[in-house]
Amino acid sequence: MKTVGLFPNLLKKNSARVANVIINWFQEKNYRVLLPDNAIKALDNTSSRLENGEIFDKIDIAVTLGGDGTLLNLARQLAPYEVPILGINMGHMGFLTEIELPDLYRDLELFVENKYFIDTRMMLEAQVVREKHILEKFITLNDAVVTKGPFARLIRLKVFSNGAYIDTYPSDGLIISTPTGSTAYSLSAGGPIINPDMELLLLTPICPHTLRSRSIVLSKDDIIKIQVIAEHPDTMLTVDGQQGYRLLPGDEVIVKKSDYRTRLIRIKKRSFYDVLRKKLTEVNFKE
Amino acid sequence: MKTVGLFPNLLKKNSARVANVIINWFQEKNYRVLLPDNAIKALDNTSSRLENGEIFDKIDIAVTLGGDGTLLNLARQLAPYEVPILGINMGHMGFLTEIELPDLYRDLELFVENKYFIDTRMMLEAQVVREKHILEKFITLNDAVVTKGPFARLIRLKVFSNGAYIDTYPSDGLIISTPTGSTAYSLSAGGPIINPDMELLLLTPICPHTLRSRSIVLSKDDIIKIQVIAEHPDTMLTVDGQQGYRLLPGDEVIVKKSDYRTRLIRIKKRSFYDVLRKKLTEVNFKE
Amino acid sequence: MKTVGLFPNLLKKNSARVANVIINWFQEKNYRVLLPDNAIKALDNTSSRLENGEIFDKIDIAVTLGGDGTLLNLARQLAPYEVPILGINMGHMGFLTEIELPDLYRDLELFVENKYFIDTRMMLEAQVVREKHILEKFITLNDAVVTKGPFARLIRLKVFSNGAYIDTYPSDGLIISTPTGSTAYSLSAGGPIINPDMELLLLTPICPHTLRSRSIVLSKDDIIKIQVIAEHPDTMLTVDGQQGYRLLPGDEVIVKKSDYRTRLIRIKKRSFYDVLRKKLTEVNFKE
Amino acid sequence: MKTVGLFPNLLKKNSARVANVIINWFQEKNYRVLLPDNAIKALDNTSSRLENGEIFDKIDIAVTLGGDGTLLNLARQLAPYEVPILGINMGHMGFLTEIELPDLYRDLELFVENKYFIDTRMMLEAQVVREKHILEKFITLNDAVVTKGPFARLIRLKVFSNGAYIDTYPSDGLIISTPTGSTAYSLSAGGPIINPDMELLLLTPICPHTLRSRSIVLSKDDIIKIQVIAEHPDTMLTVDGQQGYRLLPGDEVIVKKSDYRTRLIRIKKRSFYDVLRKKLTEVNFKE
């Protein structure tokens, strides 16, 4: 019997109702359904209580209910488990989620009939290094972003690729993104769009105070080092716009391709460009 | 007898030494020299102790010793007093400072011979309005900037001009700048360059999440209203990148032309474009 | 009896039919209607045959039937006659045209009841100077554009404002636009949006080979001089994207505010920003 | 005995003199030196007269004397022969040329001692297809560019990748570039910088009339098809900015990775980023 982990974004309207529908649907198809602790409470569900971390190695697929942000958040946590993710969308069309609610039953049916394929996405690993010690490691699907704090007038980010000096960016910050992340924060900062099937690193400065700064595309094998030159201790490393870590002057952030990948379940042969054209004319392409 | 206020940036190397040279020079020319409290201490000067605010209505001209930031900081405080400012530069060439150290004596001599003109610059007034009450007013020479805090994922700024709706910017923030400020933060965010002799308002979004956002140039008589739509109480209003004020969701920032102007003393008929070409090829155009 | 000049774009589908409707409508209101020569033929109209130039000083208002391009084309010719223009739109929503076809009768009615106002737009004058002789003068509502020909590898445009050197642009070309023209070609080339009520000059380089090039906003009183430094004799001056003039290496183009203005008849108090938001999300903002 | 082909750009000042120096130097090292026909005449050289095409399959290495443009021009012609190219620079520092004149003897010495490595660069193949027939094929090292002619008001380029529709660009044109070409025309048009060691395709629209257009990075294996939708028969395909081909409305341009590569001889372990920082602060980064 296959096991599904269901991860609803309980802040989304109707998500509890739709979650119960999905639980029933999978159970009728003889799937076991596991829920994270917070969802069990919210849904009045009687499943055995499990922490997120306990669920991850018990499930064969993960289903998210919410938007791209919900999926992004799970993808980071799930990365080491190699579990494919099926995103059910409850808001604006997304780059990552796959099933729109009106197609819910039809698409789930196709899924259980194995009529799907896996869309594998490169991830990043970001390490915080202080005085030669790795203090923290993050896995990220979209981007690792170093930004100045609100009270800093100036931050300088000195950037190296495989030890070779690239440049020093006096700026509001710097984005290192995957192809998947190229349509997120990097796009707001003026970066190019990368076909998400590719594997490469994209470096985009945020409001650089030097006109010679442009986005740079680097090899997936390049190891990027960012040295923080700042006066104030309020520089931040932010991962997928969701997790933060406070950096001190002199800290280094090392960003490289992760050994992990996100596996997105795709039911339709949807073209990236079809989604792109639609998203880019939306009032907010990050929703 | 004319009175000079001397405002040195004591963080700049050698500024105390140069300040003493300037004090002596002016005193020999029969000028009275007043110093702010902090400078009196640092320079071991025996002048009568005065707070900044007490100096401002006693002086005929203000002399700054430092960079553009030093002058900017004084210009805001001095705005209501209509006192012209002479900037003596101690770092990279600036847009605002006038005298380079190698030309110090020659240029001061020209100044006391009245061989100078006044370069008048438009300023902005920014008001913070909460529940229809004006909580705070700022005068600014470069810009008034509303930015999201480090923990906010999303901020929306709804902007009006004279009551007419312009647009809602899902973004990292928004810059309202004077022509003088067009070569500061606005330029980093992709804005155009404005000849500083002009009087107009420049609106530049910071990392907008919508491709339809571009800088907009408005009339000097337009009154801009920015409504903060945010979930987190950590939005900031920053004035000339130097003074901050924490905004709450629902707050409004009203920006309009100030009744005050900055008066810059110009000794040389230096072209704005000559300075511009040089600054834009510098590694950091904001220094 | 007031006289209307009707200028239909005969390439637009249905324009002949709509033109006849408008002619009848105005004649019933006791207006005299004059048509340019080419329209008389196309409409099988028996009005007296007049060249464009003969019509202009006989009419009180001009009505265009087509898009912004149709109005733009007439505005240049009509500039010296101070005749206001009423644009009836037959395509995508425009920045210049005023009446949409579904509102035709209602809006024409408001017009003849004098319920309208005049929206005055600054124009430019562009002169071609060769060996100190003015060879040609153009009036333009949107922009004067100097571009390299298809076979030139490199063109350099050396630009001055009131004799002061601005910069030399190695580029594909340079746009000098009015506020009205800021949403046309200049926007494609990365320029800012200018509220069309303003009077100023906007300089935007086209694909500059130097990262220090940005749009520059100048005073309406500035006189811009562009010197063409090129090897091939195929540089072009183009006016409103509609009229061209071949430039030779060494030629100068002088651009300044025209003494003429375009007078647009406005029936609705339509906000520029409402039109802007709509146009910028269109697939092609120049249509 | 090894054979060197020497290709001087005779338009560069002193190139004839330096060419003779290089010929003598190689002959003394027991290399045979071949010259193209035009150079033989210009140098008063008595070598056997050969057309370019005849030289290419007789040489072991090609030496260019001039700038990046000289090398680019040869690289296209030499592509099928797999002959490595050594660029001797006679102007501004280049991205492609290797030896600066002051280091000429030292670097040539290192070369003949085999102290060099080969920097392999991806190239593109661009085909012109009219009514299903391939009319022409080009090999290109920097880019294949489709641009509107000077008299066309509007061109629309409908673009596909492997048959999947990307978008239709109403614009001045479209650049498909290699990583090597990312620092050439594409950079002027707002494109990102690509590390030239990578293999991928970069699509950058030129002055698009739609704000949703951004540079797109695609896989090296993608086959791009551009359909020309235009009214005027003056659209151009330009290859490396050096060779042109007139396109008709309805023509298709197919661009894909070439089977050929350019082999650049590198003597110094020069970092791409070191060159980049220097070039981007130059007044013209394409020189």
CSV table of N, CA, C and O in Angstrom, one decimal, chain C residues 69 148-151 153-154 156 167-168 170 172 185 187-189 193 206-212 236 238 240-242 246 280 282-287, chain D residues 69 148-151 153-154 156 167-168 170 172 185 187-189 193 206-212 236 238 240-242 246 280 282-287:
chain,number,residue,atom,x,y,z
C,69,GLY,N,-1.5,56.4,-34.1
C,69,GLY,CA,-0.6,56.7,-35.3
C,69,GLY,C,-1.2,57.7,-36.2
C,69,GLY,O,-0.6,58.6,-36.7
C,148,LYS,N,21.3,54.2,-36.3
C,148,LYS,CA,22.3,53.7,-37.3
C,148,LYS,C,21.6,52.9,-38.3
C,148,LYS,O,20.5,52.3,-38.1
C,149,GLY,N,22.1,52.9,-39.5
C,149,GLY,CA,21.6,52.1,-40.6
C,149,GLY,C,21.9,50.6,-40.4
C,149,GLY,O,22.8,50.3,-39.6
C,150,PRO,N,21.3,49.8,-41.3
C,150,PRO,CA,21.5,48.3,-41.1
C,150,PRO,C,22.9,47.9,-41.4
C,150,PRO,O,23.3,46.8,-41.0
C,151,PHE,N,23.7,48.6,-42.1
C,151,PHE,CA,25.0,48.1,-42.5
C,151,PHE,C,26.1,48.7,-41.7
C,151,PHE,O,27.3,48.4,-41.8
C,153,ARG,N,28.3,49.2,-38.5
C,153,ARG,CA,28.6,48.4,-37.3
C,153,ARG,C,28.6,49.3,-36.1
C,153,ARG,O,28.2,48.9,-35.0
C,154,LEU,N,29.0,50.6,-36.3
C,154,LEU,CA,29.1,51.4,-35.1
C,154,LEU,C,28.7,52.8,-35.5
C,154,LEU,O,29.0,53.3,-36.6
C,156,ARG,N,28.5,56.7,-33.4
C,156,ARG,CA,28.7,57.4,-32.2
C,156,ARG,C,27.9,58.7,-32.2
C,156,ARG,O,28.0,59.4,-33.2
C,167,ASP,N,27.6,63.6,-23.3
C,167,ASP,CA,28.3,62.4,-23.4
C,167,ASP,C,28.4,61.9,-24.9
C,167,ASP,O,27.6,62.5,-25.7
C,168,THR,N,29.2,60.9,-25.2
C,168,THR,CA,29.2,60.4,-26.5
C,168,THR,C,28.6,58.9,-26.4
C,168,THR,O,29.1,58.2,-25.6
C,170,PRO,N,28.2,55.5,-28.0
C,170,PRO,CA,28.3,54.4,-29.0
C,170,PRO,C,27.1,53.5,-28.8
C,170,PRO,O,26.9,53.0,-27.7
C,172,ASP,N,23.1,52.0,-30.9
C,172,ASP,CA,22.2,51.9,-32.1
C,172,ASP,C,21.5,53.2,-32.4
C,172,ASP,O,21.0,53.3,-33.5
C,185,TYR,N,8.5,54.9,-28.2
C,185,TYR,CA,9.7,54.2,-28.5
C,185,TYR,C,10.7,54.2,-27.2
C,185,TYR,O,11.3,53.3,-26.9
C,187,LEU,N,10.1,54.1,-24.2
C,187,LEU,CA,9.8,53.1,-23.2
C,187,LEU,C,10.3,51.7,-23.6
C,187,LEU,O,10.9,51.0,-22.7
C,188,SER,N,10.3,51.4,-24.9
C,188,SER,CA,10.9,50.1,-25.4
C,188,SER,C,12.4,50.1,-25.1
C,188,SER,O,13.0,49.1,-24.9
C,189,ALA,N,13.0,51.3,-25.1
C,189,ALA,CA,14.5,51.4,-25.0
C,189,ALA,C,14.9,51.5,-23.5
C,189,ALA,O,16.0,51.7,-23.2
C,193,ILE,N,8.6,56.8,-17.6
C,193,ILE,CA,7.3,57.3,-18.0
C,193,ILE,C,7.2,58.7,-17.5
C,193,ILE,O,7.6,59.0,-16.3
C,206,ILE,N,19.6,54.1,-27.3
C,206,ILE,CA,19.1,52.8,-27.8
C,206,ILE,C,20.3,51.8,-27.8
C,206,ILE,O,21.3,52.0,-28.5
C,207,CYS,N,20.2,50.8,-27.1
C,207,CYS,CA,21.2,49.7,-27.0
C,207,CYS,C,22.6,50.3,-26.9
C,207,CYS,O,23.5,50.1,-27.8
C,208,PRO,N,22.9,51.1,-25.9
C,208,PRO,CA,24.3,51.7,-25.8
C,208,PRO,C,25.3,50.6,-25.5
C,208,PRO,O,25.0,49.7,-24.7
C,209,HIS,N,26.5,50.8,-26.0
C,209,HIS,CA,27.6,49.9,-25.8
C,209,HIS,C,28.4,50.3,-24.6
C,209,HIS,O,29.6,50.1,-24.5
C,210,THR,N,27.8,51.0,-23.7
C,210,THR,CA,28.5,51.5,-22.5
C,210,THR,C,27.5,51.5,-21.3
C,210,THR,O,26.3,51.9,-21.5
C,211,LEU,N,27.8,50.8,-20.2
C,211,LEU,CA,26.9,50.6,-19.2
C,211,LEU,C,26.6,51.9,-18.4
C,211,LEU,O,25.7,52.0,-17.6
C,212,ARG,N,27.4,53.0,-18.7
C,212,ARG,CA,27.1,54.2,-17.9
C,212,ARG,C,25.9,55.0,-18.6
C,212,ARG,O,25.6,56.1,-18.1
C,236,MET,N,19.9,57.6,-39.9
C,236,MET,CA,18.5,58.1,-40.1
C,236,MET,C,18.1,59.0,-39.0
C,236,MET,O,18.2,58.6,-37.8
C,238,THR,N,14.5,59.9,-37.6
C,238,THR,CA,13.1,59.6,-37.8
C,238,THR,C,12.2,60.3,-36.8
C,238,THR,O,12.6,60.5,-35.6
C,240,ASP,N,8.6,60.8,-35.0
C,240,ASP,CA,7.4,60.1,-34.5
C,240,ASP,C,7.3,58.7,-35.2
C,240,ASP,O,6.2,58.2,-35.3
C,241,GLY,N,8.5,58.1,-35.6
C,241,GLY,CA,8.5,56.8,-36.2
C,241,GLY,C,7.8,56.8,-37.6
C,241,GLY,O,7.5,55.8,-38.2
C,242,GLN,N,7.5,58.0,-38.1
C,242,GLN,CA,6.7,58.1,-39.3
C,242,GLN,C,7.4,58.8,-40.5
C,242,GLN,O,7.1,58.5,-41.7
C,246,ARG,N,17.7,61.0,-44.2
C,246,ARG,CA,19.0,60.4,-44.2
C,246,ARG,C,20.1,61.4,-43.8
C,246,ARG,O,20.2,62.4,-44.4
C,280,LEU,N,0.2,49.1,-20.3
C,280,LEU,CA,1.4,48.4,-20.0
C,280,LEU,C,1.2,46.9,-19.8
C,280,LEU,O,2.2,46.2,-19.8
C,282,GLU,N,-0.8,45.3,-21.8
C,282,GLU,CA,-1.1,44.8,-23.1
C,282,GLU,C,0.1,44.1,-23.7
C,282,GLU,O,1.3,44.4,-23.3
C,283,VAL,N,-0.1,43.3,-24.7
C,283,VAL,CA,1.0,42.5,-25.3
C,283,VAL,C,1.9,43.5,-26.0
C,283,VAL,O,3.1,43.3,-26.0
C,284,ASN,N,1.4,44.6,-26.6
C,284,ASN,CA,2.2,45.5,-27.3
C,284,ASN,C,1.7,46.9,-26.9
C,284,ASN,O,0.7,47.4,-27.3
C,285,PHE,N,2.5,47.6,-26.1
C,285,PHE,CA,2.1,48.9,-25.5
C,285,PHE,C,2.1,50.0,-26.6
C,285,PHE,O,1.6,51.1,-26.3
C,286,LYS,N,2.6,49.7,-27.7
C,286,LYS,CA,2.7,50.8,-28.8
C,286,LYS,C,1.5,50.7,-29.7
C,286,LYS,O,1.4,51.5,-30.6
C,287,GLU,N,0.6,49.7,-29.5
C,287,GLU,CA,-0.5,49.6,-30.4
C,287,GLU,C,-1.7,50.4,-29.8
C,287,GLU,O,-1.9,50.4,-28.6
D,69,GLY,N,37.0,41.9,-33.3
D,69,GLY,CA,36.3,41.8,-34.6
D,69,GLY,C,37.1,41.0,-35.6
D,69,GLY,O,36.5,40.2,-36.4
D,148,LYS,N,14.7,44.7,-37.6
D,148,LYS,CA,13.8,45.3,-38.6
D,148,LYS,C,14.6,46.3,-39.4
D,148,LYS,O,15.6,46.9,-38.9
D,149,GLY,N,14.2,46.6,-40.6
D,149,GLY,CA,14.8,47.6,-41.4
D,149,GLY,C,14.5,49.0,-41.0
D,149,GLY,O,13.6,49.2,-40.2
D,150,PRO,N,15.2,50.0,-41.6
D,150,PRO,CA,15.0,51.3,-41.2
D,150,PRO,C,13.6,51.9,-41.5
D,150,PRO,O,13.1,52.9,-40.9
D,151,PHE,N,12.9,51.3,-42.5
D,151,PHE,CA,11.6,51.9,-42.9
D,151,PHE,C,10.4,51.1,-42.3
D,151,PHE,O,9.3,51.5,-42.5
D,153,ARG,N,7.9,50.1,-39.6
D,153,ARG,CA,7.5,50.6,-38.3
D,153,ARG,C,7.4,49.5,-37.3
D,153,ARG,O,7.6,49.7,-36.1
D,154,LEU,N,7.0,48.3,-37.7
D,154,LEU,CA,6.8,47.3,-36.8
D,154,LEU,C,7.3,46.0,-37.4
D,154,LEU,O,7.1,45.7,-38.5
D,156,ARG,N,7.2,41.8,-36.1
D,156,ARG,CA,6.9,40.8,-35.0
D,156,ARG,C,7.7,39.6,-35.2
D,156,ARG,O,7.7,39.1,-36.4
D,167,ASP,N,7.1,33.1,-27.4
D,167,ASP,CA,6.3,34.3,-27.4
D,167,ASP,C,6.5,35.0,-28.7
D,167,ASP,O,7.3,34.6,-29.6
D,168,THR,N,5.7,36.0,-29.0
D,168,THR,CA,5.8,36.9,-30.1
D,168,THR,C,6.3,38.2,-29.7
D,168,THR,O,5.7,38.8,-28.8
D,170,PRO,N,6.9,41.9,-30.5
D,170,PRO,CA,6.9,43.2,-31.3
D,170,PRO,C,8.1,44.0,-30.8
D,170,PRO,O,8.2,44.3,-29.6
D,172,ASP,N,12.3,45.8,-32.1
D,172,ASP,CA,13.2,46.2,-33.1
D,172,ASP,C,14.0,44.9,-33.6
D,172,ASP,O,14.6,45.0,-34.7
D,185,TYR,N,26.5,42.3,-28.4
D,185,TYR,CA,25.3,43.1,-28.6
D,185,TYR,C,24.2,42.8,-27.6
D,185,TYR,O,23.5,43.7,-27.1
D,187,LEU,N,24.4,42.4,-24.5
D,187,LEU,CA,24.6,43.2,-23.3
D,187,LEU,C,24.1,44.6,-23.5
D,187,LEU,O,23.5,45.2,-22.6
D,188,SER,N,24.3,45.2,-24.7
D,188,SER,CA,23.7,46.5,-25.0
D,188,SER,C,22.2,46.5,-24.9
D,188,SER,O,21.6,47.5,-24.6
D,189,ALA,N,21.6,45.3,-25.2
D,189,ALA,CA,20.1,45.3,-25.2
D,189,ALA,C,19.6,44.8,-23.9
D,189,ALA,O,18.4,44.6,-23.8
D,193,ILE,N,25.2,38.5,-18.4
D,193,ILE,CA,26.5,38.0,-18.8
D,193,ILE,C,26.6,36.5,-18.5
D,193,ILE,O,26.1,36.0,-17.5
D,206,ILE,N,15.3,43.1,-28.6
D,206,ILE,CA,15.9,44.4,-28.8
D,206,ILE,C,14.7,45.4,-28.8
D,206,ILE,O,13.8,45.3,-29.6
D,207,CYS,N,14.7,46.3,-27.8
D,207,CYS,CA,13.6,47.3,-27.7
D,207,CYS,C,12.2,46.7,-27.9
D,207,CYS,O,11.5,47.1,-28.7
D,208,PRO,N,11.9,45.8,-27.0
D,208,PRO,CA,10.5,45.2,-27.2
D,208,PRO,C,9.4,46.2,-26.8
D,208,PRO,O,9.6,46.9,-25.9
D,209,HIS,N,8.3,46.1,-27.5
D,209,HIS,CA,7.2,47.0,-27.2
D,209,HIS,C,6.3,46.3,-26.2
D,209,HIS,O,5.1,46.5,-26.3
D,210,THR,N,6.8,45.5,-25.4
D,210,THR,CA,6.0,44.8,-24.4
D,210,THR,C,6.8,44.6,-23.2
D,210,THR,O,8.0,44.2,-23.3
D,211,LEU,N,6.3,45.0,-22.0
D,211,LEU,CA,7.1,45.0,-20.8
D,211,LEU,C,7.4,43.6,-20.3
D,211,LEU,O,8.2,43.4,-19.5
D,212,ARG,N,6.7,42.6,-20.9
D,212,ARG,CA,6.9,41.2,-20.3
D,212,ARG,C,8.1,40.6,-21.0
D,212,ARG,O,8.4,39.4,-20.7
D,236,MET,N,16.5,42.0,-41.5
D,236,MET,CA,17.9,41.5,-41.8
D,236,MET,C,18.2,40.4,-40.8
D,236,MET,O,17.9,40.6,-39.6
D,238,THR,N,21.7,39.2,-39.2
D,238,THR,CA,23.1,39.6,-39.1
D,238,THR,C,23.8,38.7,-38.2
D,238,THR,O,23.3,38.3,-37.2
D,240,ASP,N,27.2,37.8,-36.1
D,240,ASP,CA,28.3,38.4,-35.4
D,240,ASP,C,28.5,39.9,-35.8
D,240,ASP,O,29.6,40.5,-35.7
D,241,GLY,N,27.4,40.6,-36.2
D,241,GLY,CA,27.4,42.0,-36.6
D,241,GLY,C,28.3,42.2,-37.8
D,241,GLY,O,28.6,43.3,-38.1
D,242,GLN,N,28.6,41.1,-38.5
D,242,GLN,CA,29.5,41.3,-39.7
D,242,GLN,C,29.0,40.9,-41.0
D,242,GLN,O,29.4,41.3,-42.0
D,246,ARG,N,19.3,39.5,-46.2
D,246,ARG,CA,18.0,40.1,-46.2
D,246,ARG,C,16.8,39.1,-46.1
D,246,ARG,O,16.8,38.1,-46.9
D,280,LEU,N,33.8,46.4,-18.6
D,280,LEU,CA,32.5,47.1,-18.3
D,280,LEU,C,32.6,48.5,-17.8
D,280,LEU,O,31.7,49.2,-17.8
D,282,GLU,N,34.9,50.4,-19.3
D,282,GLU,CA,35.3,51.2,-20.5
D,282,GLU,C,34.2,52.0,-21.0
D,282,GLU,O,33.0,51.6,-20.9
D,283,VAL,N,34.5,53.0,-21.7
D,283,VAL,CA,33.4,53.8,-22.3
D,283,VAL,C,32.6,53.1,-23.3
D,283,VAL,O,31.4,53.2,-23.5
D,284,ASN,N,33.2,52.1,-24.0
D,284,ASN,CA,32.5,51.3,-25.0
D,284,ASN,C,33.0,49.9,-24.8
D,284,ASN,O,34.1,49.5,-25.2
D,285,PHE,N,32.1,49.0,-24.2
D,285,PHE,CA,32.5,47.7,-23.9
D,285,PHE,C,32.6,46.8,-25.1
D,285,PHE,O,33.1,45.7,-25.0
D,286,LYS,N,32.2,47.3,-26.3
D,286,LYS,CA,32.3,46.4,-27.5
D,286,LYS,C,33.6,46.7,-28.3
D,286,LYS,O,33.8,46.1,-29.3
D,287,GLU,N,34.4,47.6,-27.8
D,287,GLU,CA,35.7,47.8,-28.5
D,287,GLU,C,36.7,47.0,-28.0
D,287,GLU,O,36.8,46.8,-26.7
